[in-house]
CSV table of C-alpha atoms in Angstrom, one decimal:
chain,number,residue,atom,x,y,z
A,1,MET,CA,49.8,105.1,-95.3
A,2,ARG,CA,52.8,105.1,-92.4
A,3,GLU,CA,50.5,103.5,-90.4
A,4,VAL,CA,50.3,100.4,-92.8
A,5,ALA,CA,53.9,100.2,-93.2
A,6,SER,CA,54.4,100.3,-89.2
A,7,LEU,CA,51.9,97.8,-89.2
A,8,TYR,CA,53.3,95.5,-91.5
A,9,ASP,CA,57.2,96.4,-91.0
A,10,ILE,CA,57.3,97.1,-94.7
A,11,ARG,CA,58.3,100.5,-97.0
A,12,LEU,CA,55.6,102.3,-99.0
A,13,VAL,CA,56.4,104.8,-101.4
A,14,LEU,CA,54.1,106.6,-103.7
A,15,ARG,CA,55.6,107.5,-107.0
A,16,GLY,CA,53.2,109.2,-109.2
A,17,ASP,CA,49.5,107.2,-109.1
A,18,ARG,CA,51.4,104.2,-108.2
A,19,LEU,CA,52.3,102.9,-104.7
A,20,ILE,CA,54.5,100.6,-104.1
A,21,LEU,CA,55.0,98.1,-101.3
A,22,SER,CA,58.5,96.1,-100.2
A,23,GLY,CA,59.7,94.4,-97.3
A,24,GLU,CA,59.0,90.4,-96.6
A,25,LEU,CA,56.8,88.8,-99.2
A,26,ALA,CA,54.4,87.7,-96.9
A,27,ALA,CA,54.0,90.5,-95.4
A,28,VAL,CA,53.4,92.9,-98.3
A,29,GLU,CA,50.8,90.3,-99.3
A,30,LYS,CA,49.2,90.9,-95.8
A,31,ALA,CA,49.4,94.9,-96.5
A,32,ALA,CA,48.3,94.9,-99.8
A,33,PRO,CA,44.7,94.3,-99.8
A,34,LEU,CA,44.4,97.1,-96.9
A,35,ALA,CA,46.5,99.8,-98.9
A,36,GLN,CA,44.1,99.0,-101.9
A,37,HIS,CA,41.0,99.5,-99.6
A,38,LEU,CA,42.5,102.6,-98.2
A,39,ILE,CA,42.8,103.9,-101.5
A,40,GLU,CA,39.4,102.9,-102.0
A,41,LEU,CA,38.2,104.6,-99.2
A,42,CYS,CA,40.2,108.0,-100.5
A,43,ARG,CA,39.1,107.9,-103.7
A,44,LEU,CA,35.4,107.9,-102.3
A,45,ARG,CA,36.5,110.6,-99.7
A,46,THR,CA,35.3,108.5,-97.0
A,47,PRO,CA,37.2,109.4,-93.5
A,48,PHE,CA,38.9,107.3,-91.5
A,49,ASP,CA,41.3,107.3,-88.7
A,50,ARG,CA,43.9,105.1,-86.8
A,51,ASN,CA,41.1,103.0,-85.1
A,52,ASP,CA,39.6,102.2,-88.5
A,53,ILE,CA,43.0,100.9,-90.2
A,54,ALA,CA,43.5,98.8,-87.4
A,55,ARG,CA,40.0,97.7,-87.2
A,56,PHE,CA,40.5,96.8,-91.2
A,57,ALA,CA,43.8,95.2,-90.6
A,58,GLU,CA,42.4,93.0,-87.6
A,59,GLY,CA,39.5,92.0,-90.0
A,60,LEU,CA,42.1,91.2,-92.9
A,61,ALA,CA,43.8,89.0,-90.1
A,62,THR,CA,40.6,86.9,-89.3
A,63,HIS,CA,39.1,86.4,-92.7
A,64,GLY,CA,41.7,86.6,-95.3
A,65,PRO,CA,42.0,88.9,-98.3
A,66,HIS,CA,39.2,87.0,-100.0
A,67,GLY,CA,36.7,87.2,-96.8
A,68,THR,CA,34.2,90.2,-96.0
A,69,VAL,CA,37.1,92.3,-94.2
A,70,PHE,CA,35.7,95.8,-95.2
A,71,PRO,CA,31.9,95.6,-94.3
A,72,GLU,CA,31.0,99.1,-94.6
A,73,THR,CA,32.1,99.3,-98.4
A,74,ASP,CA,29.0,97.0,-99.2
A,75,VAL,CA,26.6,99.3,-98.5
A,76,GLN,CA,27.9,103.1,-98.7
A,77,VAL,CA,26.6,105.5,-101.1
A,78,ALA,CA,28.0,108.1,-102.8
A,79,LEU,CA,26.2,111.1,-103.9
A,80,PRO,CA,27.1,112.4,-107.0
A,81,GLY,CA,25.2,115.5,-106.6
A,82,SER,CA,26.4,116.3,-103.0
A,83,ARG,CA,29.6,115.0,-103.7
A,84,LYS,CA,28.8,113.1,-100.4
A,85,VAL,CA,29.6,109.6,-99.4
A,86,ILE,CA,27.6,108.4,-96.8
A,87,ARG,CA,28.4,105.1,-94.9
A,88,PRO,CA,27.1,103.5,-91.5
A,89,LYS,CA,29.0,104.2,-88.6
A,90,SER,CA,27.9,100.8,-86.6
A,91,GLU,CA,27.2,97.6,-87.4
A,92,GLY,CA,23.2,97.8,-87.1
A,93,GLN,CA,23.7,101.1,-89.6
A,94,ARG,CA,24.8,98.7,-91.8
A,95,GLN,CA,22.3,96.0,-91.3
A,96,TYR,CA,19.9,98.6,-92.1
A,97,MET,CA,21.3,100.1,-94.9
A,98,LYS,CA,22.0,96.2,-96.1
A,99,ALA,CA,18.2,95.5,-95.5
A,100,ILE,CA,16.9,98.6,-97.9
A,101,LYS,CA,19.2,97.3,-100.5
A,102,ASP,CA,18.0,94.0,-100.5
A,103,ASN,CA,14.1,94.0,-99.7
A,104,ASP,CA,11.0,95.8,-100.9
A,105,VAL,CA,9.6,96.0,-97.5
A,106,VAL,CA,11.6,97.3,-94.3
A,107,ILE,CA,11.1,98.5,-90.9
A,108,GLY,CA,13.5,100.3,-89.3
A,109,ILE,CA,12.5,100.9,-85.3
A,110,GLY,CA,15.0,102.9,-83.1
A,111,PRO,CA,15.3,106.1,-81.2
A,112,ALA,CA,15.8,109.5,-82.7
A,113,GLY,CA,19.2,110.5,-84.2
A,114,THR,CA,19.9,106.5,-85.1
A,115,GLY,CA,19.8,107.8,-88.8
A,116,LYS,CA,16.8,105.6,-89.6
A,117,THR,CA,15.2,108.4,-92.2
A,118,TYR,CA,18.7,110.0,-93.0
A,119,LEU,CA,19.9,106.9,-94.4
A,120,ALA,CA,16.7,105.8,-96.1
A,121,VAL,CA,16.4,109.0,-97.7
A,122,ALA,CA,20.2,108.4,-99.0
A,123,LEU,CA,19.1,105.3,-100.5
A,124,ALA,CA,16.1,106.9,-102.0
A,125,VAL,CA,18.5,109.6,-103.6
A,126,ASP,CA,20.7,106.9,-104.9
A,127,ALA,CA,17.9,104.9,-106.5
A,128,LEU,CA,16.8,108.0,-108.3
A,129,TYR,CA,20.1,109.0,-109.7
A,130,LYS,CA,20.8,105.3,-111.1
A,131,LYS,CA,17.3,105.1,-112.4
A,132,ARG,CA,16.2,102.2,-110.3
A,133,VAL,CA,13.1,104.4,-109.2
A,134,ARG,CA,11.5,107.2,-111.3
A,135,ARG,CA,10.2,109.1,-108.1
A,136,ILE,CA,11.0,109.4,-104.3
A,137,VAL,CA,7.5,109.7,-102.0
A,138,LEU,CA,8.2,111.0,-98.8
A,139,ALA,CA,5.1,111.0,-96.2
A,140,ARG,CA,5.1,111.6,-92.2
A,141,PRO,CA,1.7,111.8,-90.3
A,142,ALA,CA,0.6,115.3,-89.0
A,143,VAL,CA,-0.8,114.1,-86.0
A,144,GLU,CA,0.3,116.8,-83.8
A,145,ALA,CA,-1.8,119.3,-86.0
A,146,GLY,CA,-5.1,117.1,-85.0
A,147,GLU,CA,-8.3,118.9,-85.8
A,148,SER,CA,-6.6,122.5,-85.1
A,149,LEU,CA,-5.1,122.4,-88.8
A,150,GLY,CA,-8.3,124.7,-89.5
A,151,PHE,CA,-7.3,127.4,-87.1
A,152,LEU,CA,-3.3,128.0,-88.5
A,153,PRO,CA,-2.9,130.4,-90.9
A,154,GLY,CA,-2.3,130.1,-94.6
A,155,ASP,CA,-3.2,127.4,-96.9
A,156,MET,CA,-3.1,123.4,-96.4
A,157,GLN,CA,0.5,123.5,-97.8
A,158,GLU,CA,1.9,126.0,-95.6
A,159,LYS,CA,-0.4,124.4,-92.5
A,160,VAL,CA,1.2,121.2,-93.0
A,161,ASP,CA,5.0,122.0,-93.8
A,162,PRO,CA,6.6,122.4,-90.1
A,163,TYR,CA,5.6,118.5,-89.4
A,164,LEU,CA,7.2,117.8,-93.1
A,165,ARG,CA,10.4,120.0,-92.6
A,166,PRO,CA,12.5,117.1,-91.4
A,167,LEU,CA,12.0,115.5,-94.5
A,168,TYR,CA,12.9,118.6,-96.4
A,169,ASP,CA,16.0,119.3,-94.3
A,170,SER,CA,17.4,115.4,-95.2
A,171,LEU,CA,17.0,116.0,-98.7
A,172,GLU,CA,19.1,119.3,-98.4
A,173,ASP,CA,21.4,117.3,-97.3
A,174,MET,CA,22.5,115.2,-100.0
A,175,MET,CA,21.3,117.5,-103.1
A,176,PRO,CA,22.2,120.8,-104.8
A,177,SER,CA,19.4,123.0,-103.9
A,178,ASP,CA,18.6,123.7,-107.8
A,179,GLN,CA,18.2,120.0,-108.3
A,180,MET,CA,15.9,119.6,-105.2
A,181,ARG,CA,13.8,122.5,-106.4
A,182,ARG,CA,13.2,121.1,-110.2
A,183,ALA,CA,12.3,117.6,-108.2
A,184,LEU,CA,9.8,119.2,-106.3
A,185,GLU,CA,8.4,121.1,-108.4
A,186,ASP,CA,8.2,118.4,-111.4
A,187,ARG,CA,6.9,115.8,-108.9
A,188,THR,CA,9.5,113.3,-109.3
A,189,ILE,CA,10.5,114.0,-105.3
A,190,GLU,CA,7.2,114.4,-103.4
A,191,ILE,CA,6.9,115.4,-99.7
A,192,ALA,CA,2.9,114.8,-98.2
A,193,PRO,CA,0.9,113.9,-94.9
A,194,LEU,CA,0.4,110.3,-94.8
A,195,ALA,CA,-3.5,111.2,-95.5
A,196,TYR,CA,-2.9,112.1,-98.7
A,197,MET,CA,-1.7,108.8,-99.9
A,198,ARG,CA,-5.3,107.6,-100.1
A,199,GLY,CA,-6.6,106.6,-103.4
A,200,ARG,CA,-3.3,106.2,-105.2
A,201,THR,CA,-0.9,103.2,-106.4
A,202,LEU,CA,2.8,104.7,-106.4
A,203,SER,CA,4.5,102.3,-108.8
A,204,ASP,CA,8.3,102.9,-109.7
A,205,ALA,CA,9.0,104.7,-106.8
A,206,PHE,CA,10.9,104.6,-103.6
A,207,VAL,CA,8.5,105.5,-100.7
A,208,ILE,CA,9.7,106.6,-97.4
A,209,LEU,CA,7.0,106.9,-94.2
A,210,ASP,CA,8.7,108.4,-91.3
A,211,GLU,CA,7.4,108.8,-87.8
A,212,ALA,CA,5.1,105.7,-88.4
A,213,GLN,CA,4.6,105.2,-84.7
A,214,ASN,CA,1.8,108.2,-85.1
A,215,SER,CA,-0.2,106.4,-87.9
A,216,THR,CA,-3.1,104.3,-87.1
A,217,LYS,CA,-3.6,101.0,-88.1
A,218,ALA,CA,-6.1,101.8,-90.7
A,219,GLN,CA,-3.5,104.5,-92.1
A,220,MET,CA,-0.9,101.8,-92.4
A,221,LYS,CA,-3.0,99.5,-93.9
A,222,MET,CA,-3.8,101.7,-96.5
A,223,PHE,CA,-0.3,103.2,-96.6
A,224,LEU,CA,1.2,99.5,-97.8
A,225,THR,CA,-1.5,99.0,-100.0
A,226,ARG,CA,-0.6,102.2,-101.9
A,227,LEU,CA,2.6,100.6,-103.4
A,228,GLY,CA,2.7,99.5,-107.1
A,229,LEU,CA,4.9,97.6,-109.8
A,230,ASN,CA,8.9,98.2,-108.7
A,231,SER,CA,8.2,100.1,-106.0
A,232,GLN,CA,10.3,99.8,-102.5
A,233,VAL,CA,9.2,101.1,-99.2
A,234,VAL,CA,10.9,101.9,-95.9
A,235,ILE,CA,8.7,102.6,-92.5
A,236,THR,CA,10.8,104.4,-89.6
A,237,GLY,CA,9.6,105.1,-86.5
A,238,ASP,CA,10.0,105.1,-82.5
A,239,LYS,CA,8.1,102.8,-80.2
A,240,THR,CA,8.6,104.9,-77.5
A,241,GLN,CA,7.4,108.2,-78.8
A,242,ILE,CA,3.5,107.9,-79.6
A,243,ASP,CA,1.5,111.0,-79.8
A,244,LEU,CA,-1.8,108.9,-80.5
A,245,PRO,CA,-4.8,109.3,-78.0
A,246,ARG,CA,-4.4,105.2,-77.6
A,247,LYS,CA,-1.1,104.0,-78.3
A,248,GLU,CA,-2.2,100.6,-78.7
A,249,ASP,CA,-3.6,101.7,-82.1
A,250,SER,CA,-0.3,102.5,-83.6
A,251,GLY,CA,0.0,101.2,-87.1
A,252,LEU,CA,4.0,100.5,-86.4
A,253,LEU,CA,3.0,98.2,-83.6
A,254,GLN,CA,0.6,96.6,-85.8
A,255,VAL,CA,3.3,95.8,-88.8
């Protein structure tokens, strides 16, 4: 708040749960929306620094108090189970999250580490908590396993689990372990290889296909035709990491 006072040359006094701004009327009117926004970020436990405050103030000066000054709050996700707030860290991530909120089918393409899967899982968990969907389905091609699955020790689940581990990791970061375990047991959340989607119809579901660059044309068509009523799908992948024998066969390139 000292940063806000310095920016607008005003005084801020916190008394109980009230924040009092005093100074020139024009300066107070400019500072009030920024102070209100910072209070909201604190309430949501969203971190910010001096650079963020300066950026917010610049947006306020450009757009005015009724403009879209703080775009991150439009798409940030507060997960009650983990007391975590997921918010975009770049304009690209903001557009990606907004696209997922506004559309039934979204394709996210980009290199590893850009948050494609993580943000999609966060929005899926948020939709489940808010009862917009009844279940989450996370799928991934196990192309690395190929025909060698039969030679790996263990049953089918133990054989494919290593290829699905990144999806478990994302979930573990957003849900308490007991909630996640119950959701997996009663199949409210399902994590499976892409091949297991054949013959099913997924209604009232948030479906994520990860590593889609390693799906074939036929698998991608099969996957997209699984969607039923009140379902949405997010397809993520990296066009530079295709492990198929023929890169042009990638279902991600087709869609």
